[in-house]
Coordinates of C-alpha atoms and ligand atoms in Angstrom, one line a residue:
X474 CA 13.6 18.1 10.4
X475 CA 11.0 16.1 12.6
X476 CA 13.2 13.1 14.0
X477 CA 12.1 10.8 17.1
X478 CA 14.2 8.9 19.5
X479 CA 14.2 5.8 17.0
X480 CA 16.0 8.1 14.3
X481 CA 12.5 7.7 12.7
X482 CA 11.1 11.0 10.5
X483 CA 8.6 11.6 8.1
X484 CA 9.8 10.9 4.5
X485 CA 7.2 8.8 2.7
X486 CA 3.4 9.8 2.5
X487 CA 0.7 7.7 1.6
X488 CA -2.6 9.4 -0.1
X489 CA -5.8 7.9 0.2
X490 CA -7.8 9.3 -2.5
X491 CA -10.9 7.4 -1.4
X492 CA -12.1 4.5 0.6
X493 CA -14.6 3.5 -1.6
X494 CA -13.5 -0.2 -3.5
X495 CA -14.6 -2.1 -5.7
X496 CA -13.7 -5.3 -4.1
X497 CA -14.4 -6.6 -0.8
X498 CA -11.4 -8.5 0.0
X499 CA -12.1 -11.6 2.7
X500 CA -8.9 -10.3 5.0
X501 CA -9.9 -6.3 4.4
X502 CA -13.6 -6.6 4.4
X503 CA -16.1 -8.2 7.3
X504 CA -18.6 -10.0 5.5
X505 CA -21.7 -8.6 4.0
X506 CA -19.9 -4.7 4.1
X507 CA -18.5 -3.0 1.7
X508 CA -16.6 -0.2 1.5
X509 CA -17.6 3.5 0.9
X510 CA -16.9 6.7 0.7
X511 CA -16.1 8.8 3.0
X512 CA -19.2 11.5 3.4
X513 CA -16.8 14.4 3.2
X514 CA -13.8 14.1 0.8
X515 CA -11.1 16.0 0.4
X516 CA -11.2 17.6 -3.5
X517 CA -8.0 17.2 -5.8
X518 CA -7.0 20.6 -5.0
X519 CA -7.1 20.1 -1.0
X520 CA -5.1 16.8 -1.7
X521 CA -2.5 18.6 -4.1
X522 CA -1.8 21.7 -1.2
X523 CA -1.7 18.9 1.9
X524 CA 1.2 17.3 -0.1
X525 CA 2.7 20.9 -1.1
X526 CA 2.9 21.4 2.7
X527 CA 3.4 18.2 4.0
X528 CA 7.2 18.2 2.0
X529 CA 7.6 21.2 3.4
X530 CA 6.8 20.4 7.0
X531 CA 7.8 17.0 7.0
X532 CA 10.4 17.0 4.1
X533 CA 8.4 14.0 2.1
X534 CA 10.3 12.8 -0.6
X535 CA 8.7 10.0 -1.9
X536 CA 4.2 9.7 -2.4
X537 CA 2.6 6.8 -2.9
X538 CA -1.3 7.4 -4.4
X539 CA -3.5 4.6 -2.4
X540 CA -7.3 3.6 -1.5
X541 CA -9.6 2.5 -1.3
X542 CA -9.2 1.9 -4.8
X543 CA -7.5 5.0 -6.2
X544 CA -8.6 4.2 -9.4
X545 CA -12.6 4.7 -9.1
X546 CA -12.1 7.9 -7.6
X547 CA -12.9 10.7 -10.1
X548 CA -9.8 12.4 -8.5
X549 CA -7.3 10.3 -9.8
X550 CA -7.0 11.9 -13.3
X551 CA -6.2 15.3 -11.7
X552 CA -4.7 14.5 -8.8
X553 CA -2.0 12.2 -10.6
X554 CA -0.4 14.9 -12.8
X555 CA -0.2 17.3 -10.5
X556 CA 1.8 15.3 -7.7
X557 CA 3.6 14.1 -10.7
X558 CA 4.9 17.6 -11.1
X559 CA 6.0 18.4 -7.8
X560 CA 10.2 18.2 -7.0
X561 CA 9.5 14.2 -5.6
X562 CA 11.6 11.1 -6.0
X563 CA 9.3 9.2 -6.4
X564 CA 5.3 8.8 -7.2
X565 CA 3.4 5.9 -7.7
X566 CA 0.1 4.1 -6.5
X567 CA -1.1 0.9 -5.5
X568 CA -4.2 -0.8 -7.2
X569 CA -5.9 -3.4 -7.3
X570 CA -6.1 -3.0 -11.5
X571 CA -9.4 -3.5 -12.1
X572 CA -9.8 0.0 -13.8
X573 CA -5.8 0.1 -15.0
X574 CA -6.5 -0.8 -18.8
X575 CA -9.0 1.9 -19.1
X576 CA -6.9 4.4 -17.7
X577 CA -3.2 3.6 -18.9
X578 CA -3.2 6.5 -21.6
X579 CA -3.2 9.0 -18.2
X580 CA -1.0 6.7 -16.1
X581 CA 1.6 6.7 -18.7
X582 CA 1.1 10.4 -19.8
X583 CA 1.7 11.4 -16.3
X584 CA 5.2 9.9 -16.8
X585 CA 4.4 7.5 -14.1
X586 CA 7.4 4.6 -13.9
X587 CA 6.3 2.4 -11.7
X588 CA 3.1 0.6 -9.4
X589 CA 2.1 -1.6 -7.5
X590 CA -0.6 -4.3 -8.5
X591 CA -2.4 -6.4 -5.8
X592 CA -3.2 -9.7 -7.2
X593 CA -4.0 -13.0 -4.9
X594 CA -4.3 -15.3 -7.4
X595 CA -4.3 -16.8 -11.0
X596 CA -7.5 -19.0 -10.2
X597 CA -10.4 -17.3 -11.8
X598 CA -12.9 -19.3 -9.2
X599 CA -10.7 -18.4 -6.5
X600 CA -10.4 -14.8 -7.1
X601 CA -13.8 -14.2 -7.1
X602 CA -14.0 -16.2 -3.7
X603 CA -11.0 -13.8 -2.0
X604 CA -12.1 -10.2 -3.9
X605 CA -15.9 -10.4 -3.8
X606 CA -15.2 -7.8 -7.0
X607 CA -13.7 -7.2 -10.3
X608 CA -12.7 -10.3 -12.2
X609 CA -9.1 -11.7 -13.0
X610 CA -9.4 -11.8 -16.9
X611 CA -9.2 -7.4 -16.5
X612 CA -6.6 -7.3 -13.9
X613 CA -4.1 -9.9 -15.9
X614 CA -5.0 -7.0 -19.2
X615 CA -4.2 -4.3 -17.0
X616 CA -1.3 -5.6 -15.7
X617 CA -0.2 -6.5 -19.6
X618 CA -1.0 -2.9 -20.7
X619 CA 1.0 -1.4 -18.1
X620 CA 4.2 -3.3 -18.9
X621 CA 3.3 -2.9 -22.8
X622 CA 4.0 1.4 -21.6
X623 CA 7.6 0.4 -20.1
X624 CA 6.0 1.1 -16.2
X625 CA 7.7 -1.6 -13.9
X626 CA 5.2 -3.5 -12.1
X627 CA 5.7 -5.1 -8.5
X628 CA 2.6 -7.1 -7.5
X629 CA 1.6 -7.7 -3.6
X630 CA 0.0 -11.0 -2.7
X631 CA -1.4 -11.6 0.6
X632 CA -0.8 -15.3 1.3
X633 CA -3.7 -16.8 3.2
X634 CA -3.6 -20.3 4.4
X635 CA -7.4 -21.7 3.7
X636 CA -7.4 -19.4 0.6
X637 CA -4.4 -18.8 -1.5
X638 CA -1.7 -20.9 0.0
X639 CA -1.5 -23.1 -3.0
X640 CA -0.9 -20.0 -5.6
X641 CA 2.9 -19.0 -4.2
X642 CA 4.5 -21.0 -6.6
X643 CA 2.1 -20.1 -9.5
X644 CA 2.3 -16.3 -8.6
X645 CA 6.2 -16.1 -8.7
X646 CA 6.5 -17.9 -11.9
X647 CA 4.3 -15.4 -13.6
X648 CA 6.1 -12.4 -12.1
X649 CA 9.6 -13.5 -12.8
X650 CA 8.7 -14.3 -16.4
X651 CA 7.0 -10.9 -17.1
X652 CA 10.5 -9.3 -15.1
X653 CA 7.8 -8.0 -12.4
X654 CA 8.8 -8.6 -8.3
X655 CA 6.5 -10.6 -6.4
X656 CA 5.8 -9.3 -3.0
X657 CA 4.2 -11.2 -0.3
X658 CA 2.4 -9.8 2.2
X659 CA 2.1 -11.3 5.8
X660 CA -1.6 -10.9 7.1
X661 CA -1.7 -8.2 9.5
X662 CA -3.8 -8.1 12.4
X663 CA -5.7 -5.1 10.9
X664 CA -9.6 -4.3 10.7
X665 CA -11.7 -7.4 11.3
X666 CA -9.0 -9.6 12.1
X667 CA -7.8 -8.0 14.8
X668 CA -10.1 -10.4 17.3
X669 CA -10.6 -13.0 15.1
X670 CA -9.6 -16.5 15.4
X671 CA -9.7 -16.4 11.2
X672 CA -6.6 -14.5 11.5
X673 CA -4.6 -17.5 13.2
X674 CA -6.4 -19.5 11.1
X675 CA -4.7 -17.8 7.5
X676 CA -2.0 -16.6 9.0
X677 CA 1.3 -18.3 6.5
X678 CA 4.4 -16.9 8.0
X679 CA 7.7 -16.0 6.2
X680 CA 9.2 -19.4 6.3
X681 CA 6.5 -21.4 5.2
X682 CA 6.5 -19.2 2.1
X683 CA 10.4 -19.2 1.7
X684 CA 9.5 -23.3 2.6
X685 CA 7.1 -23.5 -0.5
X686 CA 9.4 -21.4 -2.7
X687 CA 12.9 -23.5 -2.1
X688 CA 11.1 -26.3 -3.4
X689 CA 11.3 -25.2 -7.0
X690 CA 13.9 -22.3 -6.6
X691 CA 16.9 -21.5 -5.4
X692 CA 17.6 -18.0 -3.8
X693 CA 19.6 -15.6 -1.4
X694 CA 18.8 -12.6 0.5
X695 CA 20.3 -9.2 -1.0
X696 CA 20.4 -6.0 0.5
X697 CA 16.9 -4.1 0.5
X698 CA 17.4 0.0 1.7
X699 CA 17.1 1.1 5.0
X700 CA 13.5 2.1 5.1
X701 CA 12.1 -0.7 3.1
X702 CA 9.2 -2.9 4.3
X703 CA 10.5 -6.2 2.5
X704 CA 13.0 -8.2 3.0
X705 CA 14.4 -8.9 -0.3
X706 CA 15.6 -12.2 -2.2
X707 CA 17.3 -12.6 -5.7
X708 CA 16.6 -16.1 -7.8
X709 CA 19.8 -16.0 -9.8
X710 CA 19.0 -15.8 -13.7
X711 CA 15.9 -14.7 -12.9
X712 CA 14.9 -12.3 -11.1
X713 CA 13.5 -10.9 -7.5
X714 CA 11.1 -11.4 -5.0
X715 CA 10.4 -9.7 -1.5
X716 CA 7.9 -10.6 1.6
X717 CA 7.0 -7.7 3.8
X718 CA 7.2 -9.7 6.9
X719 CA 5.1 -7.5 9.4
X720 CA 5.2 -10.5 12.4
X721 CA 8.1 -12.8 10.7
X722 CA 10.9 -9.8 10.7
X723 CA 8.4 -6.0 11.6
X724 CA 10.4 -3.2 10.7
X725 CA 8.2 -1.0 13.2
X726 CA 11.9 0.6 13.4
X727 CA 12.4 1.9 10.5
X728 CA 9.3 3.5 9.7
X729 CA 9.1 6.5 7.7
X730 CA 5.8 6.7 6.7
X731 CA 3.1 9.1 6.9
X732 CA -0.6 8.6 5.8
X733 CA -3.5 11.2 4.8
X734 CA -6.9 9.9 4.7
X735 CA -9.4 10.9 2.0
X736 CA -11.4 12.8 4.8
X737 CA -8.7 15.2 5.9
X738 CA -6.7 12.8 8.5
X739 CA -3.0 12.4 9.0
X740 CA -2.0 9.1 10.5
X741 CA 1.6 8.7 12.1
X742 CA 1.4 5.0 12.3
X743 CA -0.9 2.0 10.4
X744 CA -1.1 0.2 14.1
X745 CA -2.6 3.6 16.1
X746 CA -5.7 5.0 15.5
X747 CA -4.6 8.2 16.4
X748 CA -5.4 10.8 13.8
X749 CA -5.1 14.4 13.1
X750 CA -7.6 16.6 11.0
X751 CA -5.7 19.1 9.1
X752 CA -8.7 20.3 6.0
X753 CA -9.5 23.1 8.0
X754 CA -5.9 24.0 8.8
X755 CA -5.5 23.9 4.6
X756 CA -7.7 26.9 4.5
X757 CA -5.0 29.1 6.5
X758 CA -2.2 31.6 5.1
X759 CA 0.9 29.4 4.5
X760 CA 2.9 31.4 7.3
X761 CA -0.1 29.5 9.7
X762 CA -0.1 26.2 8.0
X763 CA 3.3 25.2 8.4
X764 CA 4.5 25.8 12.3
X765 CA 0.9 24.1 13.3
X766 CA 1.2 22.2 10.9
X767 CA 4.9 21.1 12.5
X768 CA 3.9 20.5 15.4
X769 CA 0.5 18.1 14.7
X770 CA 3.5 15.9 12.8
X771 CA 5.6 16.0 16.4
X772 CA 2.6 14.3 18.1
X773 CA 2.2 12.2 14.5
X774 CA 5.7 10.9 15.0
X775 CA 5.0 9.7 18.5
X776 CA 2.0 8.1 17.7
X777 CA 4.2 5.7 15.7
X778 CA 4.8 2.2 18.2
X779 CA 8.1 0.0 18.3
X780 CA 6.1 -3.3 17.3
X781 CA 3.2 -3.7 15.0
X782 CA 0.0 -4.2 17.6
X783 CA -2.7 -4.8 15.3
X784 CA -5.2 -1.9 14.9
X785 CA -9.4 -1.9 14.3
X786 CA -9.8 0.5 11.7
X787 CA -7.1 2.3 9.5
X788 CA -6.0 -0.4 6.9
X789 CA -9.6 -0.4 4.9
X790 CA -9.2 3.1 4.9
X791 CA -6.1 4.1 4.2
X792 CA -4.7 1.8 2.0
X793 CA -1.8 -0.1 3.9
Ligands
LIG2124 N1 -7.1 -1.0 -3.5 C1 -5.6 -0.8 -3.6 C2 -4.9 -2.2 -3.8 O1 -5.6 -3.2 -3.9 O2 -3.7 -2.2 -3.8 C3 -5.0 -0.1 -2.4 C4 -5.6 -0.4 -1.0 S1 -5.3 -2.0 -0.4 C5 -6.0 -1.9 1.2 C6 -3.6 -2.1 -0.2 C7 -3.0 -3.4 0.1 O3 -3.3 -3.8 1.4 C8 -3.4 -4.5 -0.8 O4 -2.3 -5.2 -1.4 C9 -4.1 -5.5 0.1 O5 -4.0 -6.8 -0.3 C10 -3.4 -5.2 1.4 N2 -4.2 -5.6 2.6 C11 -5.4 -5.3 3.0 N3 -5.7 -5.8 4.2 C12 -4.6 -6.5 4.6 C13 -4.3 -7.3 5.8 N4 -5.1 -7.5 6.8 N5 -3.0 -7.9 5.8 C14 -2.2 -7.7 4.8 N6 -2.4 -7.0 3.7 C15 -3.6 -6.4 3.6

């Protein structure tokens, strides 16, 4: 097994299926862009062997489906059952549920059991304002239909000061009384906002959304596992609600993630643009694949940094 100096090894991988969207979020998405595809895509099948040989190189356990938005992508119908069938702990994807009512009857004959939802807010107006895509009405059915098949949902918010600030309280009372956690996302200095004064503008740390929170609720901290991004809170009688805390409390430390992009790339670490192209490598006999295949995931592992920095590119593109 991989390991570095941190204890840190590869044991979650993130697959961008595309980085096409359908939205163009204000803190993922300069203005006036939008977000495409990638000129040369990996197919289904490339995506399906990459993960075959990435648990064997890397011993990945757990896969999380990403974008983009995974769900436009024509791949996501094959490429769902077929990671679905592979010895994993774990498979879900993250969406921004625009497309998740019309595709349910695949999600929940893949056996999926849970996703992740990213919803901003229940203001209609305001929605439009922060996705530039989609509309809330579809996402709140999607959401509905997914809970209607017994799939647990978590949903990620990304509080933004001039945008969203006022939805925290609104947000976690719709989670907790559909039994869904509410996760909120710190901004991360990622893409645009890298060197952008709008990032310390919106920025709404941890404690002014615990702050906003202990005003209606009471709450503790529980126990969240080693490799988890959030840090985890329980409102007795209720229910549960996280914040991944990327400046507030990083957890650079504990990292054990791994990303592929849709074009062929495998990135060690979401603040590093370092990347490594392994499509044509995919094309070798397995007894080649695997030892180069080893060692591209030794330079992967250092490419990984002890504190989040902020990085130009990768977030758009490979899904966070
Ligand atoms: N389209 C899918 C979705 O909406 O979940 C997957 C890709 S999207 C980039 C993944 C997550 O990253 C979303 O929850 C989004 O809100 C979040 N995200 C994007 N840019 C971010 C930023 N600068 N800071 C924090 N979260 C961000």
């Amino acid at each position: 097994m991989i390991v570095d100096r941190f204890g840190r090894r590869f044991r979650n991988l993130r697959v961008s299926l595309t980085a096409a969207c359908n939205y163009a979020c204000t803190y993922c998405v300069p203005d006036g862009r939008r977000l495409m595809k990638a000129k040369d895509e990996l197919t289904a099948d490339e995506l399906v062997l990459a993960v075959r040989y990435l648990m064997q190189a890397a011993g990945i356990e757990k896969i999380r489906i990403t974008g983009g938005e995974p769900l436009i992508s024509s791949k996501f119908d094959t490429f769902l059952p077929h990671v679905m069938a592979l010895p994993l702990k774990d498979v879900s994807f993250t969406t921004n549920g625009q497309m998740l009512e019309r595709k349910i009857s695949i999600i929940r004959d893949a056996g999926v059991q849970r996703i992740n939802v990213s919803l901003d807010t229940l203001d209609a107006e305001r929605f439009r304002q922060i996705a530039r895509g989609g509309d809330l009405a579809t996402v709140l059915r999607g959401i509905d239909a997914a809970l209607d098949s017994g799939i647990r949902v978590k949903i990620n918010m990304v509080p933004i000061k001039t945008g969203n600030a006022d939805q925290v309280l609104p947000m976690l009372e719709y989670c907790l009384e559909r039994g869904m956690e509410l996760r909120f996302i710190e901004l991360m200095r990622m893409g645009h906002l890298v060197h952008s004064a709008a990032y310390d503008r919106d920025f709404l740390p941890m404690q002014e959304i615990l702050d906003a929170i202990a005003l209606e609720y009471q709450f503790t901290r529980t126990d969240a596992p080693y490799d988890s991004t959030s840090v985890r809170y329980e409102i007795p009688g209720r229910g549960f609600f996280g914040i991944i805390a990327n400046e507030s409390e990083p957890f650079c430390a504990s990292c054990t993630r791994l990303r592929l992009s849709s074009d062929g790339y495998l990135y060690g670490c979401l603040s590093n643009a370092n990347r490594h192209y392994i499509r044509d490598l995919l094309l070798e006999p397995a007894h080649v694949v695997l030892p180069r295949l080893q060692g591209i995931l030794m330079t992967a592992l250092t490419d990984k940094q002890e504190a989040f920095q902020g990085e130009v590119t990768v977030m758009k593109l490979i899904g966070g």
